[in-house]
Structure formats: structure tokens, C-alpha cells
Amino acid sequence: MVNGSTELVAIVGSPIAQVKSPENFNRWFEGNALNRVMLPIDISAQALSSFIDTLRGWQNLRGCVVTIPYKQQVVEHLDELSERARALRSVNVIRREADGRLIGDNVDGEGFLNAGRQQGFDAKGKRALVIGAGGVGSAIAYSLCQAGVSALSLSDVSHERVEALAQLLRSAFPGLPVSTRVDSLSQFELIANASPVGMGDSGELPLPQALLQSLPASAHVADVVTAPEITPLLALAKARGCSIQTGPQMALAQAGNLGHFMGATALVL
Ligand code: NAD
């Protein structure tokens, strides 16, 4: 039960009713007999800057997860950013230090890598393809580079987005081959869909059928889409004999990274 000494963490966005983090965190806090609670906070765009200021003085709050639509907007209000949050200009978690300073990171990519590790997949030295160069795709691609992939290819229907991300990664990771041309899947050991394609009952695939013909059975195929859990891409990969990684696995693995950054949970919830 919440009492006067309950420690708080929060998740801020707008709308907020759809988020799953409060359930995951509060179940974990309760299961581990911790007097902590996660609050879902729906803040209007006009109130965001004063909310961030309030966080500095909010002494029984350890940190705050940031979700749509504020991942980019909070960046300019924080006191310090991790290297990747600075490069991506995107934050999905804030830690409040004891002196009130606010530090931002983006652990979308770490959650993806963690889910992979839990499936026995290690990205180091692997040739990877990331489909989708938006917020989540950029974070995943950045973390794959940090984790030491040997080569990275990027694909997006937006030429502008994919080239901008390739440019960012080439300057952050000089020497790592980053390509925006995909003629065959045969060389890839990891294929990650970080686009919304396959969501709901669309039945859509994020790559043309002709290209998917070359999907090797040895590849690890991952999807960020959370519903359905087995997307058309994952169903195809599974039928081909590939190992697969789902969106809900990433979301759950990431909860550990978010909580760990705020100092509120173990790395694996
Ligand atoms: P976004 O809008 O920032 O980026 C999506 C990108 O996909 C865009 O650049 C778009 O051009 C590209 N795209 C669309 N169709 C494409 C196609 N056919 N081929 C290649 N690229 C294509 O969105 P986002 O914030 O990056 O979110 C992407 C998805 O990730 C959403 O479905 C979201 O629900 C999901 N997500 C999952 C988790 C998780 O933990 N599993 C976490 C966050 C977001």
C-alpha cells in the first residue's frame, strides 16, 4: 500500500492509458517487497517544460520513463545526456540525481539487445540489417554498432531518413561498414524489423517477397511490433527455420534497462 515513505518513479507521455510499464514495474516492486510505485502521468505539451523543472525538486521521485510524444522534446530540458541520447537526440528515461540534476538516456536499443541475449543471440561480430530508420530503428542501430556488429545495413521507405541515420552512424562509428543498399538477405545473421509494418491484422511484410526468398535459415529475425506477437515476418522466419525474437520480449527486457537506469529495479525485472 502507498504510504508516506513510498518511493516513486513515473512514466510520462500523452496519451498514457495504453502503456504497459506501470503493470510491469508495480508487479515487480510488489513481488520484491519494495515500497516503490510507478505512476502513469499524462502531461500536456504546454506543461512539459514546467513538469521537467518540477522533477528537479521532486525529492521522493527517482526517475521517469519518457514515451510518445515527448522522447525528442525532453532532450533540451535535461542537465546531462548519455552519448547515445545526445547522438540520437532522443531520451526514453530520466534519472534524478540526489542533487536534483536530471540525466537522460535512450535504452530502446539496449532492450532489443537484452531480449536477443535472452534468446542466446549475441550481436558482436554479426552482419545486421535494420528495417525502419525512425525513433526505435535508430536506437537499435546505434546499440548494434556499440555492441560491435561487423557490418550494418539499413532500409526505410524514406530515402531521407535512412541516409540521415547512415550518416550519423558513419561519423559515430568510423570504420564500420554502413550500407543503405539491400540486394539479398543471404549475408545477414540478424534481421530486425523496427518499422510498424505487420502491426494489427494488416498481414504486411516489411520487405518484398522476392528479397525474402533469400532469407537464410541461420538468421536471427527480430520484430519490434508488439501486436500481434508473431508478426507475418516472424511467422515466415519461423517457417524458414530461423530463430525469432518478438516485440513483447523486447518490451519486457527493456523494462529491466529502464528500471536499472533509474536505480529502481534489477537489470532483469
Ligand atoms: P517511427 O514513426 O519513428 O519510425 C518508423 C519508421 O519505419 C519510419 O522511418 C518509416 O519511414 C519506416 N517504415 C514504414 N514502413 C516501412 C517499410 N515498409 N519498410 C521500411 N521502413 C518503413 O516509429 P518508431 O517510434 O520508431 O516505432 C516503430 C515501431 O516500434 C512501432 O510499431 C512501435 O509500436 C514499436 N515499438 C516497440 C517497442 C518494443 O519494446 N517492442 C518499443 C517502442 C516502439
mmCIF file of C-alpha atoms and ligand atoms in Angstrom:
data_model
loop_
_atom_site.group_PDB
_atom_site.id
_atom_site.type_symbol
_atom_site.label_atom_id
_atom_site.label_comp_id
_atom_site.label_asym_id
_atom_site.label_seq_id
_atom_site.Cartn_x
_atom_site.Cartn_y
_atom_site.Cartn_z
ATOM 1 C CA MET A 1 0.000 0.000 0.000
ATOM 2 C CA VAL A 2 1.254 3.518 -0.798
ATOM 3 C CA ASN A 3 2.332 5.342 2.366
ATOM 4 C CA GLY A 4 4.346 8.423 3.284
ATOM 5 C CA SER A 5 7.703 6.767 2.631
ATOM 6 C CA THR A 6 6.828 5.161 -0.730
ATOM 7 C CA GLU A 7 9.477 5.973 -3.360
ATOM 8 C CA LEU A 8 8.176 6.993 -6.769
ATOM 9 C CA VAL A 9 9.101 6.505 -10.400
ATOM 10 C CA ALA A 10 6.912 7.716 -13.241
ATOM 11 C CA ILE A 11 6.147 7.283 -16.908
ATOM 12 C CA VAL A 12 5.219 10.433 -18.791
ATOM 13 C CA GLY A 13 3.544 10.743 -22.196
ATOM 14 C CA SER A 14 0.224 11.705 -23.755
ATOM 15 C CA PRO A 15 -1.975 9.714 -24.004
ATOM 16 C CA ILE A 16 -0.783 7.319 -21.297
ATOM 17 C CA ALA A 17 -3.594 4.779 -20.745
ATOM 18 C CA GLN A 18 -2.109 2.327 -23.303
ATOM 19 C CA VAL A 19 1.318 1.918 -21.640
ATOM 20 C CA LYS A 20 2.255 -1.395 -20.046
ATOM 21 C CA SER A 21 5.167 -0.171 -17.874
ATOM 22 C CA PRO A 22 3.137 0.572 -14.708
ATOM 23 C CA GLU A 23 1.852 -3.035 -14.640
ATOM 24 C CA ASN A 24 5.340 -4.494 -15.222
ATOM 25 C CA PHE A 25 7.077 -2.250 -12.694
ATOM 26 C CA ASN A 26 4.437 -2.352 -9.966
ATOM 27 C CA ARG A 27 4.169 -6.148 -10.189
ATOM 28 C CA TRP A 28 7.951 -6.374 -9.826
ATOM 29 C CA PHE A 29 8.062 -3.887 -6.905
ATOM 30 C CA GLU A 30 5.314 -5.821 -5.111
ATOM 31 C CA GLY A 31 6.915 -9.194 -5.826
ATOM 32 C CA ASN A 32 10.191 -7.956 -4.364
ATOM 33 C CA ALA A 33 8.539 -6.348 -1.309
ATOM 34 C CA LEU A 34 9.816 -2.875 -2.285
ATOM 35 C CA ASN A 35 7.981 0.212 -1.094
ATOM 36 C CA ARG A 36 8.021 1.757 -4.608
ATOM 37 C CA VAL A 37 5.337 2.679 -7.113
ATOM 38 C CA MET A 38 5.287 3.703 -10.780
ATOM 39 C CA LEU A 39 2.815 6.481 -11.614
ATOM 40 C CA PRO A 40 1.412 6.956 -15.136
ATOM 41 C CA ILE A 41 1.445 10.714 -15.872
ATOM 42 C CA ASP A 42 -0.423 12.311 -18.803
ATOM 43 C CA ILE A 43 1.124 15.759 -19.334
ATOM 44 C CA SER A 44 0.015 18.303 -21.930
ATOM 45 C CA ALA A 45 2.652 19.683 -24.312
ATOM 46 C CA GLN A 46 2.333 23.151 -22.732
ATOM 47 C CA ALA A 47 3.112 21.762 -19.261
ATOM 48 C CA LEU A 48 6.113 19.621 -20.288
ATOM 49 C CA SER A 49 8.814 22.164 -19.530
ATOM 50 C CA SER A 50 7.437 23.063 -16.072
ATOM 51 C CA PHE A 51 6.935 19.339 -15.345
ATOM 52 C CA ILE A 52 10.623 18.678 -16.073
ATOM 53 C CA ASP A 53 11.557 21.572 -13.800
ATOM 54 C CA THR A 54 9.358 20.120 -11.060
ATOM 55 C CA LEU A 55 11.199 16.784 -11.383
ATOM 56 C CA ARG A 56 14.402 18.549 -10.228
ATOM 57 C CA GLY A 57 12.826 19.339 -6.872
ATOM 58 C CA TRP A 58 10.701 16.171 -6.529
ATOM 59 C CA GLN A 59 12.717 14.552 -3.754
ATOM 60 C CA ASN A 60 10.919 11.209 -3.407
ATOM 61 C CA LEU A 61 10.998 10.514 -7.162
ATOM 62 C CA ARG A 62 13.931 8.533 -8.594
ATOM 63 C CA GLY A 63 13.244 8.963 -12.266
ATOM 64 C CA CYS A 64 10.857 8.979 -15.137
ATOM 65 C CA VAL A 65 10.323 6.885 -18.257
ATOM 66 C CA VAL A 66 9.504 9.050 -21.286
ATOM 67 C CA THR A 67 7.192 7.872 -24.043
ATOM 68 C CA ILE A 68 5.426 9.198 -27.137
ATOM 69 C CA PRO A 69 5.234 12.100 -27.990
ATOM 70 C CA TYR A 70 7.960 13.536 -25.724
ATOM 71 C CA LYS A 71 11.125 11.498 -26.416
ATOM 72 C CA GLN A 72 12.650 14.278 -28.535
ATOM 73 C CA GLN A 73 11.137 17.265 -26.731
ATOM 74 C CA VAL A 74 12.595 16.479 -23.293
ATOM 75 C CA VAL A 75 16.182 16.447 -24.641
ATOM 76 C CA GLU A 76 16.735 20.201 -24.445
ATOM 77 C CA HIS A 77 15.459 20.410 -20.846
ATOM 78 C CA LEU A 78 17.869 17.921 -19.231
ATOM 79 C CA ASP A 79 21.183 18.594 -17.473
ATOM 80 C CA GLU A 80 23.167 15.722 -18.968
ATOM 81 C CA LEU A 81 22.691 13.149 -21.739
ATOM 82 C CA SER A 82 24.288 9.771 -22.408
ATOM 83 C CA GLU A 83 26.423 9.657 -25.544
ATOM 84 C CA ARG A 84 23.726 7.787 -27.489
ATOM 85 C CA ALA A 85 20.882 10.046 -26.304
ATOM 86 C CA ARG A 86 22.958 13.028 -27.451
ATOM 87 C CA ALA A 87 23.653 11.417 -30.833
ATOM 88 C CA LEU A 88 20.043 10.280 -31.360
ATOM 89 C CA ARG A 89 18.506 13.477 -29.885
ATOM 90 C CA SER A 90 16.036 11.169 -28.138
ATOM 91 C CA VAL A 91 15.524 10.191 -24.486
ATOM 92 C CA ASN A 92 13.273 7.471 -23.107
ATOM 93 C CA VAL A 93 14.407 7.519 -19.478
ATOM 94 C CA ILE A 94 15.465 10.206 -16.999
ATOM 95 C CA ARG A 95 17.270 9.658 -13.700
ATOM 96 C CA ARG A 96 17.023 12.248 -10.938
ATOM 97 C CA GLU A 97 20.288 12.537 -9.020
ATOM 98 C CA ALA A 98 20.201 13.296 -5.276
ATOM 99 C CA ASP A 99 21.140 16.927 -6.007
ATOM 100 C CA GLY A 100 18.205 17.254 -8.454
ATOM 101 C CA ARG A 101 20.208 17.035 -11.698
ATOM 102 C CA LEU A 102 18.379 15.194 -14.483
ATOM 103 C CA ILE A 103 20.287 12.717 -16.667
ATOM 104 C CA GLY A 104 18.760 11.265 -19.855
ATOM 105 C CA ASP A 105 19.440 8.050 -21.760
ATOM 106 C CA ASN A 106 17.760 6.052 -24.510
ATOM 107 C CA VAL A 107 17.646 2.314 -23.753
ATOM 108 C CA ASP A 108 15.353 1.217 -26.623
ATOM 109 C CA GLY A 109 18.360 -0.381 -28.304
ATOM 110 C CA GLU A 110 19.654 -1.966 -25.092
ATOM 111 C CA GLY A 111 16.238 -3.551 -24.526
ATOM 112 C CA PHE A 112 16.440 -5.010 -28.014
ATOM 113 C CA LEU A 113 19.952 -6.390 -27.378
ATOM 114 C CA ASN A 114 18.947 -7.788 -23.990
ATOM 115 C CA ALA A 115 15.974 -9.621 -25.487
ATOM 116 C CA GLY A 116 18.407 -11.087 -28.036
ATOM 117 C CA ARG A 117 20.812 -12.223 -25.297
ATOM 118 C CA GLN A 118 17.900 -13.875 -23.500
ATOM 119 C CA GLN A 119 17.297 -15.857 -26.726
ATOM 120 C CA GLY A 120 21.002 -16.753 -26.890
ATOM 121 C CA PHE A 121 21.810 -14.221 -29.648
ATOM 122 C CA ASP A 122 24.932 -12.036 -29.305
ATOM 123 C CA ALA A 123 25.255 -9.212 -31.875
ATOM 124 C CA LYS A 124 29.050 -8.899 -31.617
ATOM 125 C CA GLY A 125 30.747 -9.624 -34.947
ATOM 126 C CA LYS A 126 27.443 -10.228 -36.755
ATOM 127 C CA ARG A 127 26.195 -8.721 -40.051
ATOM 128 C CA ALA A 128 22.908 -6.989 -39.321
ATOM 129 C CA LEU A 129 20.021 -5.432 -41.231
ATOM 130 C CA VAL A 130 17.675 -2.945 -39.537
ATOM 131 C CA ILE A 131 14.418 -2.135 -41.348
ATOM 132 C CA GLY A 132 12.985 1.240 -40.281
ATOM 133 C CA ALA A 133 15.139 4.287 -39.530
ATOM 134 C CA GLY A 134 12.672 6.059 -37.215
ATOM 135 C CA GLY A 135 12.970 6.548 -33.437
ATOM 136 C CA VAL A 136 13.238 2.885 -32.437
ATOM 137 C CA GLY A 137 15.183 1.772 -35.526
ATOM 138 C CA SER A 138 17.787 4.497 -34.938
ATOM 139 C CA ALA A 139 18.198 3.481 -31.278
ATOM 140 C CA ILE A 140 18.510 -0.220 -32.210
ATOM 141 C CA ALA A 141 21.006 0.529 -34.984
ATOM 142 C CA TYR A 142 23.102 2.687 -32.630
ATOM 143 C CA SER A 143 23.163 -0.009 -29.929
ATOM 144 C CA LEU A 144 24.072 -2.677 -32.503
ATOM 145 C CA CYS A 145 27.069 -0.537 -33.505
ATOM 146 C CA GLN A 146 28.024 -0.102 -29.829
ATOM 147 C CA ALA A 147 27.697 -3.882 -29.375
ATOM 148 C CA GLY A 148 30.237 -4.466 -32.168
ATOM 149 C CA VAL A 149 28.371 -5.721 -35.237
ATOM 150 C CA SER A 150 30.802 -6.263 -38.110
ATOM 151 C CA ALA A 151 28.586 -4.582 -40.740
ATOM 152 C CA LEU A 152 25.229 -2.825 -40.697
ATOM 153 C CA SER A 153 22.657 -2.320 -43.446
ATOM 154 C CA LEU A 154 19.663 -0.032 -43.155
ATOM 155 C CA SER A 155 16.408 0.070 -45.062
ATOM 156 C CA ASP A 156 13.495 2.514 -44.930
ATOM 157 C CA VAL A 157 10.831 3.674 -47.362
ATOM 158 C CA SER A 158 12.071 7.194 -46.602
ATOM 159 C CA HIS A 159 15.310 7.770 -48.511
ATOM 160 C CA GLU A 160 15.963 10.914 -46.471
ATOM 161 C CA ARG A 161 15.636 9.157 -43.091
ATOM 162 C CA VAL A 162 17.773 6.175 -43.999
ATOM 163 C CA GLU A 163 20.565 8.343 -45.408
ATOM 164 C CA ALA A 164 20.496 10.653 -42.357
ATOM 165 C CA LEU A 165 20.815 7.670 -39.993
ATOM 166 C CA ALA A 166 23.599 6.121 -42.083
ATOM 167 C CA GLN A 167 25.474 9.426 -41.967
ATOM 168 C CA LEU A 168 25.047 9.698 -38.181
ATOM 169 C CA LEU A 169 26.333 6.132 -37.655
ATOM 170 C CA ARG A 170 29.269 6.503 -40.053
ATOM 171 C CA SER A 171 30.502 9.531 -38.137
ATOM 172 C CA ALA A 172 29.876 7.965 -34.689
ATOM 173 C CA PHE A 173 31.471 4.612 -35.653
ATOM 174 C CA PRO A 174 34.183 5.316 -38.228
ATOM 175 C CA GLY A 175 35.465 2.152 -39.871
ATOM 176 C CA LEU A 176 32.195 0.248 -39.508
ATOM 177 C CA PRO A 177 30.661 -0.511 -42.928
ATOM 178 C CA VAL A 178 27.149 1.028 -43.023
ATOM 179 C CA SER A 179 25.160 0.371 -46.195
ATOM 180 C CA THR A 180 21.747 1.559 -47.379
ATOM 181 C CA ARG A 181 21.537 -0.907 -50.265
ATOM 182 C CA VAL A 182 19.983 -4.346 -49.768
ATOM 183 C CA ASP A 183 20.033 -6.715 -52.770
ATOM 184 C CA SER A 184 19.879 -10.025 -50.898
ATOM 185 C CA LEU A 185 19.382 -11.251 -47.322
ATOM 186 C CA SER A 186 21.768 -14.174 -47.674
ATOM 187 C CA GLN A 187 24.698 -12.499 -45.854
ATOM 188 C CA PHE A 188 22.752 -11.358 -42.764
ATOM 189 C CA GLU A 189 22.957 -13.029 -39.352
ATOM 190 C CA LEU A 190 20.446 -10.597 -37.842
ATOM 191 C CA ILE A 191 17.384 -9.047 -39.490
ATOM 192 C CA ALA A 192 15.413 -6.642 -37.317
ATOM 193 C CA ASN A 193 12.128 -5.056 -38.284
ATOM 194 C CA ALA A 194 11.948 -1.710 -36.470
ATOM 195 C CA SER A 195 9.144 -0.326 -38.645
ATOM 196 C CA PRO A 196 5.432 -0.573 -37.717
ATOM 197 C CA VAL A 197 4.818 -2.860 -40.724
ATOM 198 C CA GLY A 198 2.993 -6.032 -39.642
ATOM 199 C CA MET A 199 1.073 -4.339 -36.830
ATOM 200 C CA GLY A 200 -2.556 -5.352 -36.274
ATOM 201 C CA ASP A 201 -4.158 -7.602 -38.880
ATOM 202 C CA SER A 202 -2.570 -5.931 -41.925
ATOM 203 C CA GLY A 203 -0.698 -9.135 -42.807
ATOM 204 C CA GLU A 204 2.043 -6.950 -44.335
ATOM 205 C CA LEU A 205 5.712 -7.805 -44.656
ATOM 206 C CA PRO A 206 8.401 -5.101 -44.291
ATOM 207 C CA LEU A 207 10.455 -6.431 -47.246
ATOM 208 C CA PRO A 208 9.426 -7.510 -50.764
ATOM 209 C CA GLN A 209 8.639 -11.230 -51.197
ATOM 210 C CA ALA A 210 11.410 -11.518 -53.782
ATOM 211 C CA LEU A 211 14.002 -10.376 -51.237
ATOM 212 C CA LEU A 212 12.542 -12.610 -48.501
ATOM 213 C CA GLN A 213 13.208 -15.624 -50.751
ATOM 214 C CA SER A 214 16.892 -15.160 -49.862
ATOM 215 C CA LEU A 215 16.315 -15.244 -46.057
ATOM 216 C CA PRO A 216 18.799 -17.795 -44.679
ATOM 217 C CA ALA A 217 17.601 -20.319 -42.068
ATOM 218 C CA SER A 218 20.658 -19.426 -39.963
ATOM 219 C CA ALA A 219 19.488 -15.814 -39.406
ATOM 220 C CA HIS A 220 18.084 -14.459 -36.154
ATOM 221 C CA VAL A 221 14.930 -12.494 -37.069
ATOM 222 C CA ALA A 222 13.509 -9.913 -34.676
ATOM 223 C CA ASP A 223 10.465 -7.642 -34.721
ATOM 224 C CA VAL A 224 9.631 -4.610 -32.552
ATOM 225 C CA VAL A 225 5.897 -4.799 -33.292
ATOM 226 C CA THR A 226 4.103 -5.917 -30.131
ATOM 227 C CA ALA A 227 0.679 -6.876 -31.547
ATOM 228 C CA PRO A 228 0.425 -9.425 -32.983
ATOM 229 C CA GLU A 229 3.221 -11.106 -31.056
ATOM 230 C CA ILE A 230 4.032 -13.308 -34.067
ATOM 231 C CA THR A 231 4.038 -10.847 -36.969
ATOM 232 C CA PRO A 232 3.858 -12.012 -40.600
ATOM 233 C CA LEU A 233 7.662 -11.545 -40.786
ATOM 234 C CA LEU A 234 8.245 -13.701 -37.686
ATOM 235 C CA ALA A 235 5.820 -16.372 -38.966
ATOM 236 C CA LEU A 236 7.710 -16.520 -42.252
ATOM 237 C CA ALA A 237 11.087 -16.641 -40.452
ATOM 238 C CA LYS A 238 9.904 -19.388 -38.119
ATOM 239 C CA ALA A 239 8.661 -21.457 -41.057
ATOM 240 C CA ARG A 240 12.090 -20.982 -42.665
ATOM 241 C CA GLY A 241 13.765 -22.367 -39.506
ATOM 242 C CA CYS A 242 15.215 -19.032 -38.258
ATOM 243 C CA SER A 243 15.417 -18.189 -34.564
ATOM 244 C CA ILE A 244 12.979 -15.390 -33.728
ATOM 245 C CA GLN A 245 12.644 -12.552 -31.215
ATOM 246 C CA THR A 246 9.320 -10.791 -30.572
ATOM 247 C CA GLY A 247 8.292 -7.214 -29.750
ATOM 248 C CA PRO A 248 6.847 -8.150 -26.321
ATOM 249 C CA GLN A 249 10.186 -9.842 -25.454
ATOM 250 C CA MET A 250 11.950 -6.548 -26.240
ATOM 251 C CA ALA A 251 9.424 -4.536 -24.194
ATOM 252 C CA LEU A 252 9.859 -6.795 -21.174
ATOM 253 C CA ALA A 253 13.664 -6.900 -21.446
ATOM 254 C CA GLN A 254 13.723 -3.135 -21.760
ATOM 255 C CA ALA A 255 11.770 -2.656 -18.531
ATOM 256 C CA GLY A 256 14.876 -4.018 -16.767
ATOM 257 C CA ASN A 257 17.101 -1.449 -18.528
ATOM 258 C CA LEU A 258 14.723 1.420 -17.710
ATOM 259 C CA GLY A 259 14.458 0.449 -14.043
ATOM 260 C CA HIS A 260 18.193 -0.131 -13.723
ATOM 261 C CA PHE A 261 18.971 3.322 -15.162
ATOM 262 C CA MET A 262 16.626 4.965 -12.639
ATOM 263 C CA GLY A 263 18.154 2.865 -9.843
ATOM 264 C CA ALA A 264 14.750 1.310 -9.162
ATOM 265 C CA THR A 265 14.915 -2.345 -10.336
ATOM 266 C CA ALA A 266 17.358 -5.102 -11.149
ATOM 267 C CA LEU A 267 18.531 -5.228 -14.783
ATOM 268 C CA VAL A 268 16.306 -8.230 -15.445
ATOM 269 C CA LEU A 269 12.958 -7.472 -13.874
HETATM 270 P P1 NAD B 1 8.726 5.994 -36.298
HETATM 271 O O1 NAD B 1 7.496 6.507 -36.957
HETATM 272 O O2 NAD B 1 9.667 6.947 -35.640
HETATM 273 O O3 NAD B 1 9.600 5.163 -37.365
HETATM 274 C C1 NAD B 1 9.067 4.165 -38.208
HETATM 275 C C2 NAD B 1 9.941 4.119 -39.466
HETATM 276 O O4 NAD B 1 9.526 2.986 -40.252
HETATM 277 C C3 NAD B 1 9.803 5.357 -40.358
HETATM 278 O O5 NAD B 1 11.097 5.880 -40.645
HETATM 279 C C4 NAD B 1 9.112 4.823 -41.613
HETATM 280 O O6 NAD B 1 9.501 5.515 -42.790
HETATM 281 C C5 NAD B 1 9.604 3.384 -41.614
HETATM 282 N N1 NAD B 1 8.810 2.468 -42.449
HETATM 283 C C6 NAD B 1 7.483 2.408 -42.615
HETATM 284 N N2 NAD B 1 7.168 1.438 -43.482
HETATM 285 C C7 NAD B 1 8.326 0.863 -43.887
HETATM 286 C C8 NAD B 1 8.662 -0.206 -44.768
HETATM 287 N N3 NAD B 1 7.723 -0.890 -45.443
HETATM 288 N N4 NAD B 1 9.967 -0.508 -44.931
HETATM 289 C C9 NAD B 1 10.921 0.173 -44.283
HETATM 290 N N5 NAD B 1 10.664 1.192 -43.420
HETATM 291 C C10 NAD B 1 9.388 1.525 -43.232
HETATM 292 O O7 NAD B 1 8.211 4.907 -35.271
HETATM 293 P P2 NAD B 1 9.027 4.302 -34.006
HETATM 294 O O8 NAD B 1 8.784 5.155 -32.823
HETATM 295 O O9 NAD B 1 10.414 4.018 -34.452
HETATM 296 O O10 NAD B 1 8.238 2.935 -33.751
HETATM 297 C C11 NAD B 1 8.328 1.843 -34.652
HETATM 298 C C12 NAD B 1 7.584 0.647 -34.081
HETATM 299 O O11 NAD B 1 8.230 0.207 -32.898
HETATM 300 C C13 NAD B 1 6.135 0.913 -33.685
HETATM 301 O O12 NAD B 1 5.349 -0.139 -34.215
HETATM 302 C C14 NAD B 1 6.155 0.831 -32.162
HETATM 303 O O13 NAD B 1 4.938 0.364 -31.653
HETATM 304 C C15 NAD B 1 7.261 -0.157 -31.931
HETATM 305 N N6 NAD B 1 7.914 -0.118 -30.603
HETATM 306 C C16 NAD B 1 8.163 -1.311 -29.977
HETATM 307 C C17 NAD B 1 8.818 -1.320 -28.745
HETATM 308 C C18 NAD B 1 9.072 -2.606 -28.038
HETATM 309 O O14 NAD B 1 9.575 -2.582 -26.910
HETATM 310 N N7 NAD B 1 8.809 -3.732 -28.645
HETATM 311 C C19 NAD B 1 9.249 -0.106 -28.171
HETATM 312 C C20 NAD B 1 8.978 1.085 -28.837
HETATM 313 C C21 NAD B 1 8.307 1.068 -30.064
#
